[in-house]
Amino acid sequence: MSEDVAPVPVAALAESASDPLPATDPALAASVPDPALAVTTYGPGSDAAALLAIHGITANGRCWDTVAALLPARRILAPDLRGRARSSALPGPYGLRRHASDLAALLDADGGGPRTVLGHSMGAFVAVALAAARPDLVAELVLVDGGFPLPLPSGVRSAEDLDIAALLGPAAQRLAREFADEDAYLDFWRAHPAFARDWSPAVEAYARHDLDGAAPHLRSSTVAAAMVQDGGELYGPDWYVAALRGLRMPVAVLRTPRGLLDAEPLYAPGALEGLLDLVPQLQIVEVDDVNHYTILFADRGARRVAAAVDDRR
């Protein structure tokens, strides 16, 4: 993978991405039930097939700001998934296949045809579900620290016994809290161990996009039931393993050496190599000096993600 991708300032993002409350694009979301799936669009207007970028379990489409700034010539669609941010009013049920169905409708409304699909964390799992259900829409997959079944924690026998909120740490804890103002919410994120040395305007924009309600009763927009239902499908149900086995398009996965709390990684060294029998075409990319979040938000991580996308054109 090439690392020779010059940084582009966040100011180079399209206007729709710099607006802290990007509007839903009704033309792209026409096939999704009302209220429409919210989509942040980056890059120039173009007839070329847009790259689809899918966020993680309690995240939103603004997590792609830094990566998008490094791909200024690419049109990128970054939806807020059902139950998150500006799509939080979309009702359940949730689950990977429900999100894949939503995104298939989005891409069909965007003209259909195969394109690169980029997914981070749970978004990588949704990308796989989309590729399995609608391979006509997916030319290649770029999976960022996700997309392959997670190991169950010690002492846990099945996904049904998981405490998803405990596993996610502060990202889930915020769902049960109210915040007096936006500064209080930003302070919560500044204290997150993943951002101890990597706070940036991109992180701030991402956090603001997540807020719902009015002061002094601001809260995260992520629906807790969506987090729980989606999180339970990240440990390899049979249908998902079959989906991985059936992939025929090129697949790359970027692995981080540190995880959600800037400590243990989601995938231990060597774990992904054990999946080559399942996905023989898998390309594994090790990304140094980042954690599960900063692979997207820090320039040193985002450059590797952008390079992986460019290398697969």
PDB file of N, CA and C in Angstrom, residues 121-125 128 143-149 240 244 253 267:
ATOM      1  N   SER A 121     -15.300  -0.231  11.505  1.00  0.00           N
ATOM      2  CA  SER A 121     -15.863  -0.874  12.682  1.00  0.00           C
ATOM      3  C   SER A 121     -17.150  -1.612  12.294  1.00  0.00           C
ATOM      4  N   MET A 122     -18.271  -1.345  12.955  1.00  0.00           N
ATOM      5  CA  MET A 122     -19.512  -2.013  12.567  1.00  0.00           C
ATOM      6  C   MET A 122     -19.884  -1.713  11.117  1.00  0.00           C
ATOM      7  N   GLY A 123     -19.499  -0.533  10.630  1.00  0.00           N
ATOM      8  CA  GLY A 123     -19.773  -0.194   9.242  1.00  0.00           C
ATOM      9  C   GLY A 123     -19.115  -1.149   8.273  1.00  0.00           C
ATOM     10  N   ALA A 124     -17.990  -1.751   8.665  1.00  0.00           N
ATOM     11  CA  ALA A 124     -17.351  -2.760   7.822  1.00  0.00           C
ATOM     12  C   ALA A 124     -18.215  -4.013   7.746  1.00  0.00           C
ATOM     13  N   PHE A 125     -18.884  -4.367   8.826  1.00  0.00           N
ATOM     14  CA  PHE A 125     -19.807  -5.505   8.821  1.00  0.00           C
ATOM     15  C   PHE A 125     -21.008  -5.214   7.915  1.00  0.00           C
ATOM     16  N   VAL A 128     -20.000  -5.705   4.339  1.00  0.00           N
ATOM     17  CA  VAL A 128     -19.994  -7.117   3.939  1.00  0.00           C
ATOM     18  C   VAL A 128     -21.420  -7.599   3.686  1.00  0.00           C
ATOM     19  N   LEU A 143     -12.237  -2.408   4.346  1.00  0.00           N
ATOM     20  CA  LEU A 143     -12.754  -2.579   5.699  1.00  0.00           C
ATOM     21  C   LEU A 143     -11.734  -2.038   6.694  1.00  0.00           C
ATOM     22  N   VAL A 144     -12.156  -1.121   7.540  1.00  0.00           N
ATOM     23  CA  VAL A 144     -11.247  -0.448   8.465  1.00  0.00           C
ATOM     24  C   VAL A 144     -11.518  -0.942   9.881  1.00  0.00           C
ATOM     25  N   ASP A 145     -10.622  -1.786  10.381  1.00  0.00           N
ATOM     26  CA  ASP A 145     -10.691  -2.322  11.743  1.00  0.00           C
ATOM     27  C   ASP A 145     -12.078  -2.883  12.051  1.00  0.00           C
ATOM     28  N   GLY A 146     -12.561  -3.719  11.154  1.00  0.00           N
ATOM     29  CA  GLY A 146     -13.861  -4.343  11.347  1.00  0.00           C
ATOM     30  C   GLY A 146     -14.179  -5.263  10.191  1.00  0.00           C
ATOM     31  N   GLY A 147     -15.370  -5.862  10.259  1.00  0.00           N
ATOM     32  CA  GLY A 147     -15.833  -6.688   9.162  1.00  0.00           C
ATOM     33  C   GLY A 147     -15.618  -8.178   9.345  1.00  0.00           C
ATOM     34  N   PHE A 148     -14.817  -8.573  10.337  1.00  0.00           N
ATOM     35  CA  PHE A 148     -14.580  -9.989  10.593  1.00  0.00           C
ATOM     36  C   PHE A 148     -15.015 -10.299  12.019  1.00  0.00           C
ATOM     37  N   PRO A 149     -15.646 -11.465  12.228  1.00  0.00           N
ATOM     38  CA  PRO A 149     -16.244 -11.752  13.532  1.00  0.00           C
ATOM     39  C   PRO A 149     -15.280 -11.504  14.689  1.00  0.00           C
ATOM     40  N   TYR A 240     -23.660 -14.628   8.662  1.00  0.00           N
ATOM     41  CA  TYR A 240     -22.599 -13.669   8.365  1.00  0.00           C
ATOM     42  C   TYR A 240     -21.336 -14.377   7.883  1.00  0.00           C
ATOM     43  N   LEU A 244     -19.354 -13.806   4.279  1.00  0.00           N
ATOM     44  CA  LEU A 244     -17.918 -13.638   4.053  1.00  0.00           C
ATOM     45  C   LEU A 244     -17.398 -14.668   3.054  1.00  0.00           C
ATOM     46  N   VAL A 253      -8.481  -5.196   4.367  1.00  0.00           N
ATOM     47  CA  VAL A 253      -8.812  -4.840   5.738  1.00  0.00           C
ATOM     48  C   VAL A 253      -7.603  -4.144   6.359  1.00  0.00           C
ATOM     49  N   TYR A 267      -8.584  -6.855  16.890  1.00  0.00           N
ATOM     50  CA  TYR A 267      -8.053  -8.076  16.279  1.00  0.00           C
ATOM     51  C   TYR A 267      -6.593  -8.244  16.706  1.00  0.00           C
TER      52      TYR A 267
END
